[in-house]
PDB file of C-alpha atoms and ligand atoms in Angstrom:
ATOM      1  CA  MET A  66      24.495   2.203  31.434  1.00 88.00           C
ATOM      2  CA  THR A  67      22.585  -0.746  32.823  1.00 97.00           C
ATOM      3  CA  GLN A  68      20.284  -2.339  30.275  1.00 98.00           C
ATOM      4  CA  VAL A  69      16.980  -3.922  31.287  1.00 98.00           C
ATOM      5  CA  ILE A  70      15.808  -6.911  29.239  1.00 98.00           C
ATOM      6  CA  SER A  71      12.366  -8.371  29.990  1.00 98.00           C
ATOM      7  CA  VAL A  72      11.154 -11.726  28.731  1.00 98.00           C
ATOM      8  CA  VAL A  73       7.406 -11.582  28.243  1.00 98.00           C
ATOM      9  CA  GLN A  74       4.823 -13.822  26.590  1.00 98.00           C
ATOM     10  CA  GLU A  75       1.266 -14.185  27.792  1.00 96.00           C
ATOM     11  CA  LYS A  76       1.101 -17.852  26.786  1.00 96.00           C
ATOM     12  CA  GLY A  77       2.720 -20.106  29.421  1.00 96.00           C
ATOM     13  CA  GLY A  78       5.362 -22.697  28.561  1.00 98.00           C
ATOM     14  CA  ALA A  79       6.665 -20.812  25.512  1.00 98.00           C
ATOM     15  CA  GLY A  80      10.258 -20.856  26.761  1.00 98.00           C
ATOM     16  CA  LYS A  81      10.627 -17.605  28.713  1.00 98.00           C
ATOM     17  CA  THR A  82      12.699 -18.986  31.559  1.00 98.00           C
ATOM     18  CA  THR A  83      14.733 -21.184  29.210  1.00 98.00           C
ATOM     19  CA  LEU A  84      15.612 -18.270  26.941  1.00 98.00           C
ATOM     20  CA  LEU A  85      16.434 -15.960  29.838  1.00 98.00           C
ATOM     21  CA  THR A  86      18.660 -18.420  31.711  1.00 98.00           C
ATOM     22  CA  ALA A  87      20.477 -19.435  28.507  1.00 98.00           C
ATOM     23  CA  ILE A  88      21.266 -15.884  27.436  1.00 98.00           C
ATOM     24  CA  ALA A  89      21.992 -14.557  30.927  1.00 98.00           C
ATOM     25  CA  SER A  90      24.468 -17.362  31.693  1.00 98.00           C
ATOM     26  CA  LEU A  91      26.270 -16.963  28.360  1.00 98.00           C
ATOM     27  CA  MET A  92      26.611 -13.230  28.980  1.00 98.00           C
ATOM     28  CA  VAL A  93      28.098 -13.954  32.409  1.00 98.00           C
ATOM     29  CA  GLU A  94      30.679 -16.153  30.675  1.00 97.00           C
ATOM     30  CA  ASP A  95      31.489 -13.215  28.406  1.00 97.00           C
ATOM     31  CA  GLY A  96      32.250 -11.156  31.511  1.00 96.00           C
ATOM     32  CA  ALA A  97      28.975  -9.280  31.964  1.00 97.00           C
ATOM     33  CA  LYS A  98      27.739  -8.401  35.439  1.00 98.00           C
ATOM     34  CA  VAL A  99      24.206  -9.725  35.495  1.00 98.00           C
ATOM     35  CA  VAL A 100      21.250  -9.775  37.878  1.00 98.00           C
ATOM     36  CA  VAL A 101      18.051 -11.689  37.162  1.00 98.00           C
ATOM     37  CA  ILE A 102      14.662 -10.886  38.693  1.00 98.00           C
ATOM     38  CA  ASP A 103      12.041 -13.610  38.912  1.00 98.00           C
ATOM     39  CA  THR A 104       8.491 -12.235  39.087  1.00 98.00           C
ATOM     40  CA  ASP A 105       6.738 -15.542  38.357  1.00 97.00           C
ATOM     41  CA  PRO A 106       5.170 -17.122  41.496  1.00 97.00           C
ATOM     42  CA  GLN A 107       6.294 -20.497  40.115  1.00 97.00           C
ATOM     43  CA  ARG A 108       9.846 -19.281  40.793  1.00 98.00           C
ATOM     44  CA  HIS A 109      11.530 -21.456  38.146  1.00 98.00           C
ATOM     45  CA  LEU A 110      14.147 -18.804  37.396  1.00 98.00           C
ATOM     46  CA  GLU A 111      14.973 -18.450  41.078  1.00 98.00           C
ATOM     47  CA  ALA A 112      15.256 -22.253  41.421  1.00 98.00           C
ATOM     48  CA  TRP A 113      17.807 -22.310  38.583  1.00 98.00           C
ATOM     49  CA  ALA A 114      19.787 -19.328  39.928  1.00 98.00           C
ATOM     50  CA  LYS A 115      19.770 -20.679  43.506  1.00 97.00           C
ATOM     51  CA  LYS A 116      21.883 -23.613  42.401  1.00 97.00           C
ATOM     52  CA  ASP A 117      24.591 -21.003  42.248  1.00 95.00           C
ATOM     53  CA  GLN A 118      26.447 -22.557  39.323  1.00 96.00           C
ATOM     54  CA  THR A 119      26.891 -19.286  37.459  1.00 96.00           C
ATOM     55  CA  SER A 120      28.168 -15.972  38.815  1.00 96.00           C
ATOM     56  CA  LEU A 121      25.055 -13.890  38.644  1.00 98.00           C
ATOM     57  CA  ASP A 122      22.854 -12.268  41.264  1.00 98.00           C
ATOM     58  CA  TRP A 123      19.160 -12.964  41.558  1.00 98.00           C
ATOM     59  CA  LEU A 124      16.081 -11.902  43.428  1.00 98.00           C
ATOM     60  CA  TYR A 125      12.395 -12.655  43.527  1.00 98.00           C
ATOM     61  CA  GLU A 126       9.902  -9.803  43.387  1.00 98.00           C
ATOM     62  CA  GLU A 127       6.247 -10.622  43.929  1.00 96.00           C
ATOM     63  CA  ASN A 128       4.809  -7.124  44.276  1.00 97.00           C
ATOM     64  CA  ASP A 129       4.135  -5.562  40.862  1.00 97.00           C
ATOM     65  CA  GLU A 130       4.180  -2.057  42.329  1.00 97.00           C
ATOM     66  CA  LYS A 131       7.672  -2.649  43.701  1.00 98.00           C
ATOM     67  CA  LEU A 132       9.190  -3.892  40.435  1.00 98.00           C
ATOM     68  CA  ILE A 133      10.118  -0.493  38.989  1.00 98.00           C
ATOM     69  CA  PRO A 134      11.557   0.840  42.294  1.00 98.00           C
ATOM     70  CA  THR A 135      13.544  -2.423  42.598  1.00 98.00           C
ATOM     71  CA  VAL A 136      14.917  -1.995  39.078  1.00 98.00           C
ATOM     72  CA  LYS A 137      15.816   1.642  39.845  1.00 98.00           C
ATOM     73  CA  ALA A 138      17.719   0.591  42.949  1.00 98.00           C
ATOM     74  CA  LEU A 139      19.591  -2.112  40.992  1.00 98.00           C
ATOM     75  CA  LYS A 140      20.540   0.455  38.345  1.00 98.00           C
ATOM     76  CA  ASN A 141      22.384   2.369  41.078  1.00 97.00           C
ATOM     77  CA  ASN A 142      24.281  -0.689  42.267  1.00 97.00           C
ATOM     78  CA  GLU A 143      28.042  -0.353  42.674  1.00 95.00           C
ATOM     79  CA  PRO A 144      29.713  -1.908  40.735  1.00 95.00           C
ATOM     80  CA  ALA A 145      27.195  -1.328  37.975  1.00 97.00           C
ATOM     81  CA  TYR A 146      25.240  -4.183  36.442  1.00 98.00           C
ATOM     82  CA  ASP A 147      25.595  -4.511  32.672  1.00 97.00           C
ATOM     83  CA  VAL A 148      22.171  -6.063  32.437  1.00 98.00           C
ATOM     84  CA  ILE A 149      19.086  -6.695  34.535  1.00 98.00           C
ATOM     85  CA  PHE A 150      16.913  -9.543  33.218  1.00 99.00           C
ATOM     86  CA  ILE A 151      13.256  -9.802  34.251  1.00 98.00           C
ATOM     87  CA  ASP A 152      11.294 -13.052  33.907  1.00 98.00           C
ATOM     88  CA  THR A 153       7.508 -12.950  33.988  1.00 98.00           C
ATOM     89  CA  ALA A 154       4.611 -15.352  34.398  1.00 97.00           C
ATOM     90  CA  GLY A 155       2.734 -16.668  31.375  1.00 91.00           C
ATOM     91  CA  PHE A 156      -0.367 -14.514  31.531  1.00 86.00           C
ATOM     92  CA  LYS A 157      -1.257 -10.890  30.966  1.00 84.00           C
ATOM     93  CA  SER A 158      -0.789  -9.151  34.295  1.00 93.00           C
ATOM     94  CA  ALA A 159       0.038  -5.869  35.963  1.00 96.00           C
ATOM     95  CA  MET A 160       3.467  -7.392  36.643  1.00 97.00           C
ATOM     96  CA  ALA A 161       4.053  -8.043  32.924  1.00 97.00           C
ATOM     97  CA  MET A 162       3.033  -4.452  32.178  1.00 96.00           C
ATOM     98  CA  HIS A 163       5.549  -3.128  34.697  1.00 97.00           C
ATOM     99  CA  ALA A 164       8.214  -5.474  33.310  1.00 98.00           C
ATOM    100  CA  ILE A 165       7.595  -4.022  29.847  1.00 98.00           C
ATOM    101  CA  ALA A 166       7.632  -0.452  31.155  1.00 97.00           C
ATOM    102  CA  ALA A 167      10.939  -1.046  32.968  1.00 98.00           C
ATOM    103  CA  ALA A 168      12.730  -2.499  29.937  1.00 98.00           C
ATOM    104  CA  ASN A 169      14.750  -1.225  26.959  1.00 96.00           C
ATOM    105  CA  LEU A 170      14.450  -4.554  25.176  1.00 98.00           C
ATOM    106  CA  ILE A 171      11.671  -7.142  25.193  1.00 98.00           C
ATOM    107  CA  LEU A 172      12.164 -10.741  24.108  1.00 98.00           C
ATOM    108  CA  ILE A 173       9.016 -12.709  23.273  1.00 98.00           C
ATOM    109  CA  PRO A 174       9.663 -16.462  23.047  1.00 98.00           C
ATOM    110  CA  SER A 175       7.388 -18.607  20.918  1.00 98.00           C
ATOM    111  CA  LYS A 176       7.408 -22.287  20.157  1.00 98.00           C
ATOM    112  CA  ALA A 177       6.335 -23.328  16.668  1.00 98.00           C
ATOM    113  CA  ASN A 178       2.633 -23.803  17.336  1.00 97.00           C
ATOM    114  CA  GLU A 179      -0.446 -21.627  16.818  1.00 97.00           C
ATOM    115  CA  ALA A 180      -1.214 -21.006  20.485  1.00 98.00           C
ATOM    116  CA  ASP A 181       2.283 -19.674  21.155  1.00 98.00           C
ATOM    117  CA  ALA A 182       2.253 -17.634  17.945  1.00 98.00           C
ATOM    118  CA  LYS A 183      -1.066 -16.007  18.909  1.00 98.00           C
ATOM    119  CA  GLY A 184       0.247 -15.276  22.381  1.00 98.00           C
ATOM    120  CA  ALA A 185       3.421 -13.780  20.892  1.00 98.00           C
ATOM    121  CA  LYS A 186       1.446 -11.550  18.519  1.00 98.00           C
ATOM    122  CA  ARG A 187      -0.805 -10.322  21.348  1.00 97.00           C
ATOM    123  CA  THR A 188       2.217  -9.750  23.570  1.00 98.00           C
ATOM    124  CA  PHE A 189       3.892  -7.726  20.801  1.00 98.00           C
ATOM    125  CA  SER A 190       0.750  -5.549  20.476  1.00 97.00           C
ATOM    126  CA  HIS A 191       0.701  -5.101  24.239  1.00 97.00           C
ATOM    127  CA  VAL A 192       4.339  -3.938  24.190  1.00 97.00           C
ATOM    128  CA  GLN A 193       3.487  -1.458  21.436  1.00 97.00           C
ATOM    129  CA  SER A 194       0.615  -0.002  23.432  1.00 96.00           C
ATOM    130  CA  VAL A 195       2.771   0.369  26.560  1.00 96.00           C
ATOM    131  CA  ALA A 196       5.448   2.055  24.395  1.00 97.00           C
ATOM    132  CA  GLU A 197       2.864   4.449  22.939  1.00 97.00           C
ATOM    133  CA  THR A 198       1.511   5.305  26.374  1.00 96.00           C
ATOM    134  CA  MET A 199       5.024   5.993  27.616  1.00 95.00           C
ATOM    135  CA  GLU A 200       5.932   7.854  24.430  1.00 97.00           C
ATOM    136  CA  ARG A 201       9.152   5.909  23.986  1.00 96.00           C
ATOM    137  CA  ASP A 202      10.486   3.216  21.724  1.00 96.00           C
ATOM    138  CA  ILE A 203      10.683  -0.271  23.256  1.00 97.00           C
ATOM    139  CA  PRO A 204      12.251  -2.726  20.794  1.00 97.00           C
ATOM    140  CA  ALA A 205      10.540  -6.116  20.979  1.00 98.00           C
ATOM    141  CA  LEU A 206      11.407  -9.274  19.081  1.00 98.00           C
ATOM    142  CA  VAL A 207      10.038 -12.781  18.887  1.00 98.00           C
ATOM    143  CA  VAL A 208      12.547 -15.581  19.511  1.00 98.00           C
ATOM    144  CA  MET A 209      11.556 -19.006  18.198  1.00 98.00           C
ATOM    145  CA  MET A 210      12.060 -21.714  20.834  1.00 98.00           C
ATOM    146  CA  ASP A 211      12.207 -25.498  20.878  1.00 98.00           C
ATOM    147  CA  VAL A 212      12.026 -25.688  17.088  1.00 98.00           C
ATOM    148  CA  ASP A 213      12.868 -28.381  14.624  1.00 95.00           C
ATOM    149  CA  THR A 214      14.284 -26.212  11.869  1.00 88.00           C
ATOM    150  CA  HIS A 215      13.362 -26.955   8.276  1.00 89.00           C
ATOM    151  CA  THR A 216       9.968 -28.384   9.233  1.00 95.00           C
ATOM    152  CA  ASN A 217       6.767 -27.121   7.641  1.00 96.00           C
ATOM    153  CA  ILE A 218       5.276 -25.944  10.932  1.00 97.00           C
ATOM    154  CA  THR A 219       8.347 -23.844  11.820  1.00 97.00           C
ATOM    155  CA  GLN A 220       8.247 -22.333   8.331  1.00 96.00           C
ATOM    156  CA  ALA A 221       4.501 -21.627   8.554  1.00 97.00           C
ATOM    157  CA  ILE A 222       4.744 -19.955  11.969  1.00 98.00           C
ATOM    158  CA  THR A 223       7.776 -17.820  11.064  1.00 97.00           C
ATOM    159  CA  ASP A 224       6.127 -16.824   7.757  1.00 97.00           C
ATOM    160  CA  ALA A 225       3.031 -15.732   9.688  1.00 97.00           C
ATOM    161  CA  PHE A 226       5.131 -13.464  11.947  1.00 98.00           C
ATOM    162  CA  ASP A 227       6.817 -11.969   8.879  1.00 97.00           C
ATOM    163  CA  VAL A 228       3.537 -11.375   7.039  1.00 97.00           C
ATOM    164  CA  GLN A 229       2.076  -9.681  10.123  1.00 97.00           C
ATOM    165  CA  SER A 230       5.234  -7.565  10.547  1.00 97.00           C
ATOM    166  CA  VAL A 231       5.992  -8.977  13.978  1.00 98.00           C
ATOM    167  CA  PRO A 232       9.785  -8.644  14.212  1.00 98.00           C
ATOM    168  CA  ARG A 233      11.725 -11.793  15.062  1.00 98.00           C
ATOM    169  CA  LEU A 234      15.272 -13.016  15.334  1.00 98.00           C
ATOM    170  CA  ASP A 235      16.553 -15.135  12.449  1.00 97.00           C
ATOM    171  CA  ALA A 236      18.432 -17.302  14.942  1.00 98.00           C
ATOM    172  CA  MET A 237      16.323 -19.784  16.901  1.00 98.00           C
ATOM    173  CA  CYS A 238      16.727 -22.023  19.941  1.00 98.00           C
ATOM    174  CA  ALA A 239      16.479 -25.495  18.459  1.00 98.00           C
ATOM    175  CA  HIS A 240      14.798 -28.406  20.235  1.00 98.00           C
ATOM    176  CA  ARG A 241      17.703 -29.684  22.345  1.00 98.00           C
ATOM    177  CA  THR A 242      17.870 -31.749  25.523  1.00 98.00           C
ATOM    178  CA  GLY A 243      20.620 -29.432  26.769  1.00 98.00           C
ATOM    179  CA  PHE A 244      17.980 -26.727  27.361  1.00 98.00           C
ATOM    180  CA  LYS A 245      15.953 -29.069  29.550  1.00 98.00           C
ATOM    181  CA  GLU A 246      19.050 -30.116  31.504  1.00 98.00           C
ATOM    182  CA  MET A 247      19.677 -26.521  32.587  1.00 98.00           C
ATOM    183  CA  THR A 248      16.811 -26.780  35.090  1.00 96.00           C
ATOM    184  CA  SER A 249      18.632 -29.456  37.078  1.00 97.00           C
ATOM    185  CA  THR A 250      22.224 -28.319  36.540  1.00 98.00           C
ATOM    186  CA  GLY A 251      21.707 -24.604  37.202  1.00 98.00           C
ATOM    187  CA  LYS A 252      24.402 -24.008  34.594  1.00 98.00           C
ATOM    188  CA  ALA A 253      24.653 -22.436  31.163  1.00 98.00           C
ATOM    189  CA  PRO A 254      23.443 -24.653  28.301  1.00 98.00           C
ATOM    190  CA  GLN A 255      25.924 -27.306  27.175  1.00 98.00           C
ATOM    191  CA  GLY A 256      26.569 -29.190  23.956  1.00 97.00           C
ATOM    192  CA  SER A 257      24.449 -28.386  20.938  1.00 97.00           C
ATOM    193  CA  ALA A 258      21.961 -26.375  23.049  1.00 98.00           C
ATOM    194  CA  ARG A 259      24.848 -24.063  23.819  1.00 98.00           C
ATOM    195  CA  MET A 260      25.622 -23.556  20.120  1.00 98.00           C
ATOM    196  CA  SER A 261      21.989 -22.793  19.475  1.00 98.00           C
ATOM    197  CA  ALA A 262      21.729 -20.295  22.359  1.00 98.00           C
ATOM    198  CA  LYS A 263      24.986 -18.679  21.225  1.00 98.00           C
ATOM    199  CA  SER A 264      23.540 -18.120  17.759  1.00 98.00           C
ATOM    200  CA  VAL A 265      20.564 -16.315  19.332  1.00 98.00           C
ATOM    201  CA  LEU A 266      22.853 -14.124  21.420  1.00 98.00           C
ATOM    202  CA  ALA A 267      25.007 -13.434  18.341  1.00 98.00           C
ATOM    203  CA  ASP A 268      21.917 -12.390  16.374  1.00 98.00           C
ATOM    204  CA  LEU A 269      20.931  -9.925  19.144  1.00 98.00           C
ATOM    205  CA  GLN A 270      24.520  -8.707  19.262  1.00 97.00           C
ATOM    206  CA  GLY A 271      24.644  -8.282  15.477  1.00 96.00           C
ATOM    207  CA  ARG A 272      21.553  -6.094  15.617  1.00 97.00           C
ATOM    208  CA  GLY A 273      23.235  -3.898  18.215  1.00 96.00           C
ATOM    209  CA  LEU A 274      20.501  -4.658  20.725  1.00 97.00           C
ATOM    210  CA  VAL A 275      22.679  -5.684  23.662  1.00 97.00           C
ATOM    211  CA  ASN A 276      24.518  -2.691  25.082  1.00 96.00           C
ATOM    212  CA  PHE A 277      27.175  -4.783  26.845  1.00 96.00           C
ATOM    213  CA  TYR A 278      28.614  -5.879  23.506  1.00 95.00           C
ATOM    214  CA  ARG A 279      28.646  -2.333  22.162  1.00 90.00           C
ATOM    215  CA  SER A 280      30.118  -0.545  25.137  1.00 75.00           C
ATOM    216  CA  GLY A 281      33.738  -1.562  24.658  1.00 72.00           C
ATOM    217  CA  SER A 282      33.652  -3.521  27.929  1.00 70.00           C
ATOM    218  CA  TRP A 283      33.678  -6.749  25.936  1.00 75.00           C
ATOM    219  CA  PRO A 284      35.642  -8.978  25.401  1.00 79.00           C
ATOM    220  CA  LYS A 285      36.923  -9.332  28.951  1.00 69.00           C
TER     221      LYS A 285
HETATM  222  N1  ADP B 153      14.894 -25.079  22.864  1.00 94.34           N
HETATM  223  C1  ADP B 153      14.323 -25.972  23.685  1.00 94.34           C
HETATM  224  N2  ADP B 153      14.633 -27.302  23.592  1.00 94.34           N
HETATM  225  C2  ADP B 153      14.037 -28.198  24.410  1.00 94.34           C
HETATM  226  N3  ADP B 153      13.127 -27.888  25.348  1.00 94.34           N
HETATM  227  C3  ADP B 153      12.775 -26.593  25.479  1.00 94.34           C
HETATM  228  C4  ADP B 153      13.351 -25.573  24.666  1.00 94.34           C
HETATM  229  N4  ADP B 153      12.809 -24.378  25.025  1.00 94.34           N
HETATM  230  C5  ADP B 153      11.948 -24.642  26.027  1.00 94.34           C
HETATM  231  N5  ADP B 153      11.904 -25.974  26.301  1.00 94.34           N
HETATM  232  C6  ADP B 153      11.095 -26.660  27.322  1.00 94.34           C
HETATM  233  O1  ADP B 153       9.766 -26.171  27.290  1.00 94.34           O
HETATM  234  C7  ADP B 153       9.228 -26.137  28.600  1.00 94.34           C
HETATM  235  C8  ADP B 153       8.707 -24.740  28.909  1.00 94.34           C
HETATM  236  O2  ADP B 153       9.798 -23.835  28.902  1.00 94.34           O
HETATM  237  P1  ADP B 153       9.911 -22.673  29.980  1.00 94.34           P
HETATM  238  O3  ADP B 153      11.167 -21.948  29.684  1.00 94.34           O
HETATM  239  O4  ADP B 153       9.730 -23.199  31.370  1.00 94.34           O
HETATM  240  O5  ADP B 153       8.648 -21.776  29.574  1.00 94.34           O
HETATM  241  P2  ADP B 153       7.969 -20.530  30.333  1.00 94.34           P
HETATM  242  O6  ADP B 153       9.000 -19.963  31.266  1.00 94.34           O
HETATM  243  O7  ADP B 153       7.585 -19.607  29.233  1.00 94.34           O
HETATM  244  O8  ADP B 153       6.778 -21.077  31.054  1.00 94.34           O
HETATM  245  C9  ADP B 153      10.348 -26.575  29.546  1.00 94.34           C
HETATM  246  O9  ADP B 153      10.161 -27.938  29.836  1.00 94.34           O
HETATM  247  C10 ADP B 153      11.603 -26.369  28.722  1.00 94.34           C
HETATM  248  O10 ADP B 153      12.624 -27.287  29.076  1.00 94.34           O
HETATM  249 MG1   MG B 154       8.945 -19.580  33.288  1.00 94.34          MG
END
């Protein structure tokens, strides 16, 4: 069955588009059939996808009321998509709410600073309230982005998430130029950025959170 993964964080610049493009492109390399939906008027995801360097489909959806019908239509696509990724803008919006409601997994990127951490915590609470309203479980996890591991600030921010019981991946996207280069290349991350993104995907995989890797359709 098609899985829907939304990347949400009400603080802008936390690494939503970076995380989404990195993971989506690595999954394509693993043989997944992927479509990405950009809902951010800045259209950074679309700009990356338009370079057409990776075999995935993309579309831009600006109308929040059309997001769920669009996702439903994509779920009926033949051949079936393994995963639909949804990117959102960095503020609390009706669109973000619909992106949460449409998803079976939410990723909440956060850089290692207080503003991002606060935004991530608020976003996690928002996901919980949407899940309660819908009376279903929506797993949501923080993913640390752009970090220098083993620094005091990274330790302090990750400790704060743990103390507040905000779930997070152990794997992190380290501060790597390869992530920045993706914007201009339109490709999957290269070099050490690639290793870092792969560790994040492996962590998600290890937790059984990505259906594609559980369904027996992988490896291809
Ligand atoms: N792991 C990383 N290493 C280096 N730069 C990063 C990393 N993650 C994000 N960035 C940079 O941070 C900035 C904001 O990231 P972006 O993905 O555009 O955030 P958002 O989509 O949440 O607004 C971009 O310039 C991006 O290249
Ligand atoms: Mg973005």
